[in-house]
Tab-separated table of C-alpha atoms and ligand atoms in Angstrom:
chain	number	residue	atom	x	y	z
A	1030	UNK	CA	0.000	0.000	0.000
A	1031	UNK	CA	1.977	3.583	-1.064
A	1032	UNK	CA	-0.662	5.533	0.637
A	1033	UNK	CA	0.094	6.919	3.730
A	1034	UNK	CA	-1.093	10.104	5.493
A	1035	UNK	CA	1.293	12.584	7.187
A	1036	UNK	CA	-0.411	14.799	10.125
A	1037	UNK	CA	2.526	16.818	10.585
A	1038	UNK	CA	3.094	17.667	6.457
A	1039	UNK	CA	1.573	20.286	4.230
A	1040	UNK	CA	-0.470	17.525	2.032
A	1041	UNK	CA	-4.182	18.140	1.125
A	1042	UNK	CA	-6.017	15.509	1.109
A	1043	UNK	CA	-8.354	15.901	-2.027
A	1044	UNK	CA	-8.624	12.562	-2.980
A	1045	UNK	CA	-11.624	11.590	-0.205
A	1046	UNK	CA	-12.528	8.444	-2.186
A	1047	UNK	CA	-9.129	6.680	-1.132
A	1048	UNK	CA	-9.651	7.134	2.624
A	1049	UNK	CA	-12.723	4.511	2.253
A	1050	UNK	CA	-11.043	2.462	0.021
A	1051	UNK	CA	-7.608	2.002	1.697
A	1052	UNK	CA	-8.073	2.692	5.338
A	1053	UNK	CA	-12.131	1.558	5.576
A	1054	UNK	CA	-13.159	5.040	6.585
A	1055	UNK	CA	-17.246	4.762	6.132
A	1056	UNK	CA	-19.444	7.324	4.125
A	1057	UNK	CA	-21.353	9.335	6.903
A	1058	UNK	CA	-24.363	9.149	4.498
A	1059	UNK	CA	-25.237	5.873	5.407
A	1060	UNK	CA	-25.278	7.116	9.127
A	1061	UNK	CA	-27.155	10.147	8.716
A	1062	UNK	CA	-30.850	8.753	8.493
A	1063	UNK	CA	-30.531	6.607	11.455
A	1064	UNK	CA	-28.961	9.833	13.436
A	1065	UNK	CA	-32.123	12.120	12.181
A	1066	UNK	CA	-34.631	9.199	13.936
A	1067	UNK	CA	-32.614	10.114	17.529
A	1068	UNK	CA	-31.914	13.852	17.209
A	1069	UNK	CA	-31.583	17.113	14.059
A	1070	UNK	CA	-28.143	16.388	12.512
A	1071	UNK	CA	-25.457	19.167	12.396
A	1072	UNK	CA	-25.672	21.160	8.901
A	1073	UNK	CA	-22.344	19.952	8.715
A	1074	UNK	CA	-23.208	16.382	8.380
A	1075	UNK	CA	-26.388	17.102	5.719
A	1076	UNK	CA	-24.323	18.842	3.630
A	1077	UNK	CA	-21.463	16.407	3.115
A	1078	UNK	CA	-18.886	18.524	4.776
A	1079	UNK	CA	-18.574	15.835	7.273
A	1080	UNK	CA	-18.115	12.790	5.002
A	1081	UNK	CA	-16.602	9.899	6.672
A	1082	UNK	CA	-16.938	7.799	10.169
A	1083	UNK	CA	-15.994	4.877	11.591
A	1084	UNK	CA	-17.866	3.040	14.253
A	1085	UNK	CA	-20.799	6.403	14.454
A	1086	UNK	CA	-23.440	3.678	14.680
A	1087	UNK	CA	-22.245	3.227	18.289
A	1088	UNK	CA	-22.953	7.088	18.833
A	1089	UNK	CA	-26.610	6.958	17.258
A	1090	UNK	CA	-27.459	4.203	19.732
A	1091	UNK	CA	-25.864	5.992	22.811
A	1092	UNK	CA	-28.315	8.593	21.499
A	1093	UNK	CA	-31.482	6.571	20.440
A	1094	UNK	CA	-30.943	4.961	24.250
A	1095	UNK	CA	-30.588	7.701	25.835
A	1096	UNK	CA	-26.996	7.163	27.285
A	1097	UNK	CA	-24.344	9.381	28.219
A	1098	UNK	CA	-21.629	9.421	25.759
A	1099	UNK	CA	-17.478	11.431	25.348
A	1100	UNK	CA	-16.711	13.208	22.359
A	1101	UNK	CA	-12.491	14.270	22.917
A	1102	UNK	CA	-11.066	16.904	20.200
A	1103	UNK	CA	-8.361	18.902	20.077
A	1104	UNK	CA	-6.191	21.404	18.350
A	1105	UNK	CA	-2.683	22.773	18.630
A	1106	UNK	CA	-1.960	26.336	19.543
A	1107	UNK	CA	0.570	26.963	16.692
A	1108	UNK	CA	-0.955	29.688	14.630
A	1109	UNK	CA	-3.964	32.166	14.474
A	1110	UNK	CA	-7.447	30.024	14.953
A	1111	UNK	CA	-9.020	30.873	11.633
A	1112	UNK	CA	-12.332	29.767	10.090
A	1113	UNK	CA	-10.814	25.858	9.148
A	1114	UNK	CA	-10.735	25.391	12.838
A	1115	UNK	CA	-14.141	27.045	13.355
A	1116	UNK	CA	-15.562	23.808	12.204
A	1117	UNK	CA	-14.229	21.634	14.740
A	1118	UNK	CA	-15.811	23.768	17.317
A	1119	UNK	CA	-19.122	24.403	15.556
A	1120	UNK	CA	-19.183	20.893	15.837
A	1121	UNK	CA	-18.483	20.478	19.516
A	1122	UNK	CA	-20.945	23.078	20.841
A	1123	UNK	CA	-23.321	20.977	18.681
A	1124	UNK	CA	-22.354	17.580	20.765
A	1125	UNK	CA	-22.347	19.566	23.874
A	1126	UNK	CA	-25.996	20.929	23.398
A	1127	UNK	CA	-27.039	17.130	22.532
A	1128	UNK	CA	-25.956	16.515	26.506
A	1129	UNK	CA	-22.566	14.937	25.462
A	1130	UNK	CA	-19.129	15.221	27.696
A	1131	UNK	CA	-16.613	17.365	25.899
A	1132	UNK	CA	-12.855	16.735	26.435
A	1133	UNK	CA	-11.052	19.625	24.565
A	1134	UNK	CA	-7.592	19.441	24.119
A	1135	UNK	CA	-5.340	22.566	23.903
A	1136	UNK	CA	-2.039	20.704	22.106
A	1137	UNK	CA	0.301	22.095	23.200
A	1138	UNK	CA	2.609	19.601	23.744
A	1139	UNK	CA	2.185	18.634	20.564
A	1140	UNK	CA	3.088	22.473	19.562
A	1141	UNK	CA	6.118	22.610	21.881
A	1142	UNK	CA	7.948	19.497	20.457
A	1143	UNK	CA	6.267	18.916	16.984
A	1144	UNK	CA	5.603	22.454	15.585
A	1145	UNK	CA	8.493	24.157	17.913
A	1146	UNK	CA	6.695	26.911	19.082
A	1147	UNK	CA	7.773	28.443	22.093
A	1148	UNK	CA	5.943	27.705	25.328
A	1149	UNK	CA	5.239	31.481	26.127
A	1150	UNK	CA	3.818	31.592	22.722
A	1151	UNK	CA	1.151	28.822	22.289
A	1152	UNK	CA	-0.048	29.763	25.978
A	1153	UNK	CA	-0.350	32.995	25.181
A	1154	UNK	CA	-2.188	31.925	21.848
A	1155	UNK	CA	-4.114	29.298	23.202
A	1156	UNK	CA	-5.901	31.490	26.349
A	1157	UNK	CA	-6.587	35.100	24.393
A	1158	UNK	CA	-6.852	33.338	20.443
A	1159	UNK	CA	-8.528	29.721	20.636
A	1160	UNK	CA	-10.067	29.577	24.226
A	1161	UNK	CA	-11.409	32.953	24.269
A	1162	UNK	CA	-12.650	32.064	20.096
A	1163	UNK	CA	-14.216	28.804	21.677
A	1164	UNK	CA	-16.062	30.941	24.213
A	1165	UNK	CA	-17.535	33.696	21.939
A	1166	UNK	CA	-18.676	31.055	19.779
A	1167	UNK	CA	-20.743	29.760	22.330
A	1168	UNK	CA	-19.122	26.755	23.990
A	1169	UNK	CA	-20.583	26.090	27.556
A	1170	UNK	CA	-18.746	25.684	30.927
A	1171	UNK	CA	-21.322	22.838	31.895
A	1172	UNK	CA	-19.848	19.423	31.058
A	1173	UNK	CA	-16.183	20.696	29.687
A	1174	UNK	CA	-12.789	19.242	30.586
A	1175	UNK	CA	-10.557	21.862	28.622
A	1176	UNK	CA	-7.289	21.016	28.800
A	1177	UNK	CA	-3.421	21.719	27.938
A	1178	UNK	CA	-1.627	18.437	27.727
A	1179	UNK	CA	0.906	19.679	29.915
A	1180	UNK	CA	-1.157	20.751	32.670
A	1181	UNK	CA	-4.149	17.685	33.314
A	1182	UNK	CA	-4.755	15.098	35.794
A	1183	UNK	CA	-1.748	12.530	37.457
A	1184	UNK	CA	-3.850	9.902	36.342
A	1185	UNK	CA	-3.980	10.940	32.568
A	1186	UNK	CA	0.269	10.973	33.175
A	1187	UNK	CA	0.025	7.790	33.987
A	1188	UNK	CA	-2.208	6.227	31.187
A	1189	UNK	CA	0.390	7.899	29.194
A	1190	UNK	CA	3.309	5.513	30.913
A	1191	UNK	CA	1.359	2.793	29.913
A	1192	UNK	CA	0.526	3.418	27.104
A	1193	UNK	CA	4.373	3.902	25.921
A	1194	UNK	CA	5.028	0.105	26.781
A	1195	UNK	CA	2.308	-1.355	24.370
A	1196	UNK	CA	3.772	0.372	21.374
A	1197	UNK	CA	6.513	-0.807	18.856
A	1198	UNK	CA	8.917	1.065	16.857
A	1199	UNK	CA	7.518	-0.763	13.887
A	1200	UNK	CA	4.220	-0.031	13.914
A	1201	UNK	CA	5.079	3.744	14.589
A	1202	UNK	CA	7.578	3.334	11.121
A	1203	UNK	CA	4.675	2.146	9.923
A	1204	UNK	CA	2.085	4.584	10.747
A	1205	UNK	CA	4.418	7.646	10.169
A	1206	UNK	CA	7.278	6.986	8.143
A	1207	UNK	CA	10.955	6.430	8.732
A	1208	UNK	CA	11.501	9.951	9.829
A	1209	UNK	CA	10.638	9.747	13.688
A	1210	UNK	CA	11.046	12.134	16.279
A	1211	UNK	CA	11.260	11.991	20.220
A	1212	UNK	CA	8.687	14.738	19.894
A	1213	UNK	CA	6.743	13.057	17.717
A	1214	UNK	CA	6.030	9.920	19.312
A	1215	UNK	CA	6.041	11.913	22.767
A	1216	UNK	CA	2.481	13.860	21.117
A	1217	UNK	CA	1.311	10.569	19.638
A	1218	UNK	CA	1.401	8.648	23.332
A	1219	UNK	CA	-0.191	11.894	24.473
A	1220	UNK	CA	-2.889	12.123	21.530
A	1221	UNK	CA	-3.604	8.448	22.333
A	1222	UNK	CA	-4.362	8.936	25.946
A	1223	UNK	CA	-6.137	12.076	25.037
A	1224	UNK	CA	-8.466	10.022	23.050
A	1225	UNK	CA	-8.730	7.169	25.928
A	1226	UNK	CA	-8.919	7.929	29.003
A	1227	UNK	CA	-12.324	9.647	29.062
A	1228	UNK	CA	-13.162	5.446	29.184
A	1229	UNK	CA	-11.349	5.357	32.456
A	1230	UNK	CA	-13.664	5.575	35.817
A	1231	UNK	CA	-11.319	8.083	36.937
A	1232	UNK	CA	-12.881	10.548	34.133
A	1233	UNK	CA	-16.202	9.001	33.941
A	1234	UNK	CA	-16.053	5.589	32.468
A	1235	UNK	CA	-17.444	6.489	29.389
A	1236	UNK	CA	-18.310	3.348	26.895
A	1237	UNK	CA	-18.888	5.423	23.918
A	1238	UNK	CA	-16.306	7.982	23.066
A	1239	UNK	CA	-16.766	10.154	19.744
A	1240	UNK	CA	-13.327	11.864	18.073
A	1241	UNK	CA	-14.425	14.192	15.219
A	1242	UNK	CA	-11.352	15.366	13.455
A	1243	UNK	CA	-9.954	16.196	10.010
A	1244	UNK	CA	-8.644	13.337	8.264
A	1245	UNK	CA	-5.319	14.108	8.113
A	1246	UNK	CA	-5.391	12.736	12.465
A	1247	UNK	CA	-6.992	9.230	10.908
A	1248	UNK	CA	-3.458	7.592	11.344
A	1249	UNK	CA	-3.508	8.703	15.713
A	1250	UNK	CA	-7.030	7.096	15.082
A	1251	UNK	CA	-5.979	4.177	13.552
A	1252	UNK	CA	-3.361	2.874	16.307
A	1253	UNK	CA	-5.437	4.222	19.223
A	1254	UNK	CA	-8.014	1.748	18.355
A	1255	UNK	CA	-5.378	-1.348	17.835
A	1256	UNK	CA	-3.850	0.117	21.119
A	1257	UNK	CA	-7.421	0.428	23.133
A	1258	UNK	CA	-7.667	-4.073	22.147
A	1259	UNK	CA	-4.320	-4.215	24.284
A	1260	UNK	CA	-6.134	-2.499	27.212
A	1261	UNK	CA	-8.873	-4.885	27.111
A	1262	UNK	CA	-8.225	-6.613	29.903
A	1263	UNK	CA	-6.659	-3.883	32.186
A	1264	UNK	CA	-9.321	-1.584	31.604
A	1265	UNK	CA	-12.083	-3.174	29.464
A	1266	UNK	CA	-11.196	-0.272	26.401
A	1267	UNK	CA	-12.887	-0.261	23.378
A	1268	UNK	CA	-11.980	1.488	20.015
A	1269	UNK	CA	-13.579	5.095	20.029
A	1270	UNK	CA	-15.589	6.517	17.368
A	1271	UNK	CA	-14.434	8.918	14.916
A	1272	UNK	CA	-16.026	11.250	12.426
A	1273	UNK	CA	-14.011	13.260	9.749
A	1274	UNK	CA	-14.533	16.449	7.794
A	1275	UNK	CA	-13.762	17.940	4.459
A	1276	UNK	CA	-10.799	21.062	4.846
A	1277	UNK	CA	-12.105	24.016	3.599
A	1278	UNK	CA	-9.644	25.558	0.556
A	1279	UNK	CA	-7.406	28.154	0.934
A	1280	UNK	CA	-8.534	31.872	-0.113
A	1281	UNK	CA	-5.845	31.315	-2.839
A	1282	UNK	CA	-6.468	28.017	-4.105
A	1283	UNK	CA	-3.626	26.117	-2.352
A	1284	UNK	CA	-4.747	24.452	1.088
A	1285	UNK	CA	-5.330	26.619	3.927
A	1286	UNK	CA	-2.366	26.951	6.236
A	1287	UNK	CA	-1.254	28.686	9.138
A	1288	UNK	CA	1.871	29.619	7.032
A	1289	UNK	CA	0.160	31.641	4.770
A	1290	UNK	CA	-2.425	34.416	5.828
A	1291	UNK	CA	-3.119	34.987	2.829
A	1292	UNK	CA	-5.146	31.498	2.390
A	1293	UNK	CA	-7.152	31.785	5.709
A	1294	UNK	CA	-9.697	34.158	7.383
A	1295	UNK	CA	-9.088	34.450	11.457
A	1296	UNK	CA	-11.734	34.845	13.701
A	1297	UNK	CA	-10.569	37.980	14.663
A	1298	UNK	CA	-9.627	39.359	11.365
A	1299	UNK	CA	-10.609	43.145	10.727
A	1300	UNK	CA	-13.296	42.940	9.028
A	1301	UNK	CA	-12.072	45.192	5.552
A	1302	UNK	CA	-8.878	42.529	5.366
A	1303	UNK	CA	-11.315	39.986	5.659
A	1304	UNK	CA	-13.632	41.587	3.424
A	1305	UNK	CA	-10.537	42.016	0.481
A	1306	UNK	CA	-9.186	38.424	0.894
A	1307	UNK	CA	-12.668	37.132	-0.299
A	1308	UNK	CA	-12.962	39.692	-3.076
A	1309	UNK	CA	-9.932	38.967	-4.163
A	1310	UNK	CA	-10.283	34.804	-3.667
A	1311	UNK	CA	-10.518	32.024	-5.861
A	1312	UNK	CA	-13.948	31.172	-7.108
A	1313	UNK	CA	-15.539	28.490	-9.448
A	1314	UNK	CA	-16.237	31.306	-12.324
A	1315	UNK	CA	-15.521	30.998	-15.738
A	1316	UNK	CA	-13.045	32.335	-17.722
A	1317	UNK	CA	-15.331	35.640	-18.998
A	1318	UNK	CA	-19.117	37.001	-18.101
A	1319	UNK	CA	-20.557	35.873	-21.391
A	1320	UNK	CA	-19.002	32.245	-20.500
A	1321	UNK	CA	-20.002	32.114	-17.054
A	1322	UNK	CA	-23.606	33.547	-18.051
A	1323	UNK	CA	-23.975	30.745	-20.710
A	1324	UNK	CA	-22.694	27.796	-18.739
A	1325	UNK	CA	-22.931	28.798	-14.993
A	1326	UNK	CA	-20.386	28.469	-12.180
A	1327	UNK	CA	-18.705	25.751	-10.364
A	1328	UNK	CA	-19.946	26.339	-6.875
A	1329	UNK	CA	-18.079	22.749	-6.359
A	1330	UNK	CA	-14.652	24.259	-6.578
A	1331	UNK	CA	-15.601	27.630	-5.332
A	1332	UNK	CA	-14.000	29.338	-1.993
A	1333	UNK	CA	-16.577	31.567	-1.440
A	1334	UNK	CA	-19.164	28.738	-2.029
A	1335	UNK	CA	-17.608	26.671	1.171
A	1336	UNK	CA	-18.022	30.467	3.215
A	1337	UNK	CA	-21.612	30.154	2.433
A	1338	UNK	CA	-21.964	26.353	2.843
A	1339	UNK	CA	-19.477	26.116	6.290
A	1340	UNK	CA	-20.193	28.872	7.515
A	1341	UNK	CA	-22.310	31.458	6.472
A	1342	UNK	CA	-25.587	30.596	5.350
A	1343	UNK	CA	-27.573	28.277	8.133
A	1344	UNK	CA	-30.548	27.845	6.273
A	1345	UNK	CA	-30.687	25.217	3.594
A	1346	UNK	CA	-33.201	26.311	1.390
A	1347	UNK	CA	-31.233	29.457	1.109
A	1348	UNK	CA	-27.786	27.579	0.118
A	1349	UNK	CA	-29.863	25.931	-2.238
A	1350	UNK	CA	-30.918	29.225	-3.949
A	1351	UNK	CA	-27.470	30.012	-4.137
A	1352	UNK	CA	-26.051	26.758	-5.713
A	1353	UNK	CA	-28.812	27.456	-7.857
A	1354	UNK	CA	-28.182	30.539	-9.160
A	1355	UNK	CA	-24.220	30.428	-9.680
A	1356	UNK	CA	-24.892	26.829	-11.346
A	1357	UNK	CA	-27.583	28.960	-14.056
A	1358	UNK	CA	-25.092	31.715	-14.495
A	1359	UNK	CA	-28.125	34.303	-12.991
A	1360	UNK	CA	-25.292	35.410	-11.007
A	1361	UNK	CA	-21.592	36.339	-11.427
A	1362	UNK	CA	-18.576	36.050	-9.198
A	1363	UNK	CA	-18.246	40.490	-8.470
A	1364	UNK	CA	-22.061	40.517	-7.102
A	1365	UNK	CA	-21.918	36.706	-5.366
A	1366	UNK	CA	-18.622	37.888	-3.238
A	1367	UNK	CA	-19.778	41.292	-2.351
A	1368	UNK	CA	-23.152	39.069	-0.750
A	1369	UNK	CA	-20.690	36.637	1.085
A	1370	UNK	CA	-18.620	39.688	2.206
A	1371	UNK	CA	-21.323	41.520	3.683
A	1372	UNK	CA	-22.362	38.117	5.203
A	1373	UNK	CA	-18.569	37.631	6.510
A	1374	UNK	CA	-18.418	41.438	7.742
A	1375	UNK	CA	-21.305	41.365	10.131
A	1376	UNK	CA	-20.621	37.744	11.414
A	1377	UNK	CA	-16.790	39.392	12.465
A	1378	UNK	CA	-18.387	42.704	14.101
A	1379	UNK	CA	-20.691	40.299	16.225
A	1380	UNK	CA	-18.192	38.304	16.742
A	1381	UNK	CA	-15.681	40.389	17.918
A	1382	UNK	CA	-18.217	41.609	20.565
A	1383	UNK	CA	-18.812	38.358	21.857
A	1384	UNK	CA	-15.159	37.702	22.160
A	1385	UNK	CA	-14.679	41.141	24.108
A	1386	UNK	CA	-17.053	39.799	26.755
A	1387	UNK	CA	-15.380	35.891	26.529
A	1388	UNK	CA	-11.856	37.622	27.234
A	1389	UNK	CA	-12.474	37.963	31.453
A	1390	UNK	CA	-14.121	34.716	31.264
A	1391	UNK	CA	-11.038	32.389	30.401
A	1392	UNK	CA	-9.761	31.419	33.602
A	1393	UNK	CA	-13.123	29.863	34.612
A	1394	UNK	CA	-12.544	27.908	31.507
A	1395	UNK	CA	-9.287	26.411	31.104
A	1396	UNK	CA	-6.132	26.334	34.171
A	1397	UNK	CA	-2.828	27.343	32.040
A	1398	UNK	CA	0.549	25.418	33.035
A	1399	UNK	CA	2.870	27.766	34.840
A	1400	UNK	CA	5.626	27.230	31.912
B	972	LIG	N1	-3.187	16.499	16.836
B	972	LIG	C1	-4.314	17.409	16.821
B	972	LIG	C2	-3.937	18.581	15.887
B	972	LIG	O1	-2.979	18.521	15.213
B	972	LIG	C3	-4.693	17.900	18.188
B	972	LIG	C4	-5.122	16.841	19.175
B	972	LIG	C5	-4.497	16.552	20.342
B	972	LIG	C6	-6.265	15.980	19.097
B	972	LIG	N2	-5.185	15.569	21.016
B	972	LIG	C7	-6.245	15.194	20.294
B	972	LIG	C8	-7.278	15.784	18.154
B	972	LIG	C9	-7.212	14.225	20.542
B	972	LIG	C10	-8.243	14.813	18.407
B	972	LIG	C11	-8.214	14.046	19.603
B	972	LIG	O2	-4.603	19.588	15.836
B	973	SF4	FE1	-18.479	30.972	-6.450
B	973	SF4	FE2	-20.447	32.681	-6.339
B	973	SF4	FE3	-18.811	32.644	-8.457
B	973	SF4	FE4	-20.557	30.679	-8.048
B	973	SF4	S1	-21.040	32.818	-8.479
B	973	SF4	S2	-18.430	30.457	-8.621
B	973	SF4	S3	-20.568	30.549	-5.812
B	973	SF4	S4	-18.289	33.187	-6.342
């Protein structure tokens, strides 16, 4: 098999199909009807953005049963939260008002010895850029453990001990290459136990734990669930869940990445930068006006299309309209990005009020490490 995925490069993953084909990822279609007999799925999940699972049937029955059930994300404090990121937490404030316990990982141990930031620096960015983000967005105090990895429970240490003993060199070679870091394996013991201990009585014996994630964390998914079969009979684990989503595009075509502002939108972007790095984005139009009036747009390969369909437009019937009307060429690229930047502008301005008011509330939140 000469696929393999890298977390830590600059890949994009475009080619969805292969994840079901080589690493038996699921289509979250064939989930989605049972989910909408327990509870309304997340616009994320209708519209495809969310594409793939493994194991969600587990999570519909928690629900249909009524039964308490984990769902453990995280990020990594590394760069400027930006609208790519927004997803994850849409997505968790959506779990959390369904009565699920979050675990939310800050990663930044993972930051520190992967991505080499500074410790003073993915603090810093992690309390007054994603925590403060998370909490103007909406998340809740009420059934949260949000965490940094260096500052959690001795218990969670010591799942992380064990852990280290059930894990070869060769299956780490295998899962992520030849090129091996202390670091690296240090974050992917820590990711692992991240992802496991919510199971452990200690943190509420949960039997159902949820991970929703981008694909590019599918390998950390893969061993944690051959690793949670060597736990069996320690702890009784089982292999979590796991749901992943599409990445949106970068503004400028290439994927979006913390390396280049010019591809992403922050949450706290002014709102006339944000405005002019839509305008001047990378749409599905055609080549001229008279082209794109005769054979429409390709809302499919259109930036400003995922702003509407992520992000900005809740309503279906509305999105619909829209596909609609780029895909008859009633509208052109100019008028369709001034909509989504009016749409963008007044989500940032009541945004950035909400995150005034979120900014005292952090340290009820989250308890930073000391260095
Ligand atoms: N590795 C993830 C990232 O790169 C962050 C992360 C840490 C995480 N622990 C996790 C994700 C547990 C899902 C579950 O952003
Ligand atoms: Fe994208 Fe709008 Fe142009 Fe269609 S009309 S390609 S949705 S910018």
């Amino acid at each position: 098999m000469e696929f393999r995925i890298d977390p830590w490069s600059h890949v994009m993953i475009k080619e969805y199909e292969k994840l079901f084909q080589y690493f038996g990822i699921r289509p979250f279609s064939e989930v989605v009807d049972e989910l909408k007999s327990a509870v309304e799925p997340h616009p994320l999940m209708v519209r495809g953005v969310i594409f793939g699972h493994r194991d969600f049937n587990n999570i519909v029955n928690a629900l249909k049963r009524g039964e308490e059930f984990a769902v453990v994300t995280g990020l990594m404090p590394s760069g400027r939260m930006h609208f790519g990121h927004k997803m994850l937490i849409d997505q968790i404030i959506y779990y959390q008002g369904l009565g699920a316990r979050i675990f939310l990982i800050v990663a930044d141990v993972e930051a520190y010895a992967v991505r080499k930031i500074g410790r003073k620096e993915s603090i810093e960015l992690a309390l007054y850029d994603y925590v403060t983000n998370y909490i103007a967005l909406g998340l809740s105090k009420s059934n949260l453990h949000l965490y940094f990895q260096s500052n959690y429970h001795p218990k969670y240490y010591r799942l992380i001990q064990m852990i280290s003993r059930k894990l070869t060199f060769a299956e780490l070679r295998a899962a992520y290459g030849d090129d091996l870091e202390v670091g690296k394996v240090m974050s992917v013991v820590t990711q692992i136990a991240d992802i496991l201990h919510p199971q452990l009585r200690e943190f509420g014996g949960f039997k159902d734990v949820l991970v929703p994630v981008g694909p590019d964390q599918d390998p950390h998914l893969r061993l944690t669930r051959d690793l949670s079969q060597r736990f069996e009979s320690e702890f009784g684990l089982k292999p979590p869940a796991s749901t992943y989503h599409r990445f949106m595009s970068g503004l400028d075509g290439g994927k979006m990445s913390s390396s280049r502002p010019e591809s992403y939108i922050t949450l706290n972007e002014d709102p006339a930068i944000a405005s002019q790095k839509l305008m001047n984005a990378f749409t599905g139009g055609r080549a001229t006006a008279e082209e794109q009036r005769r054979l429409g747009g390709e809302p499919e390969k259109c930036v400003i299309y995922e702003f509407y369909a992520y992000h900005l437009v809740p309503d279906d019937g509305e999105l619909s309209k829209i596909y609609y009307e780029c895909r008859t060429g009633r509208i052109l690229c100019g008028e369709c990005k001034l909509r989504a930047s009016d749409m963008l502008v007044k989500f940032l301005n009541e945004h950035r009020r909400k995150y005034e008011k979120a900014v005292d509330k952090v340290y009820e939140y989250i308890n930073p490490p000391d260095f």
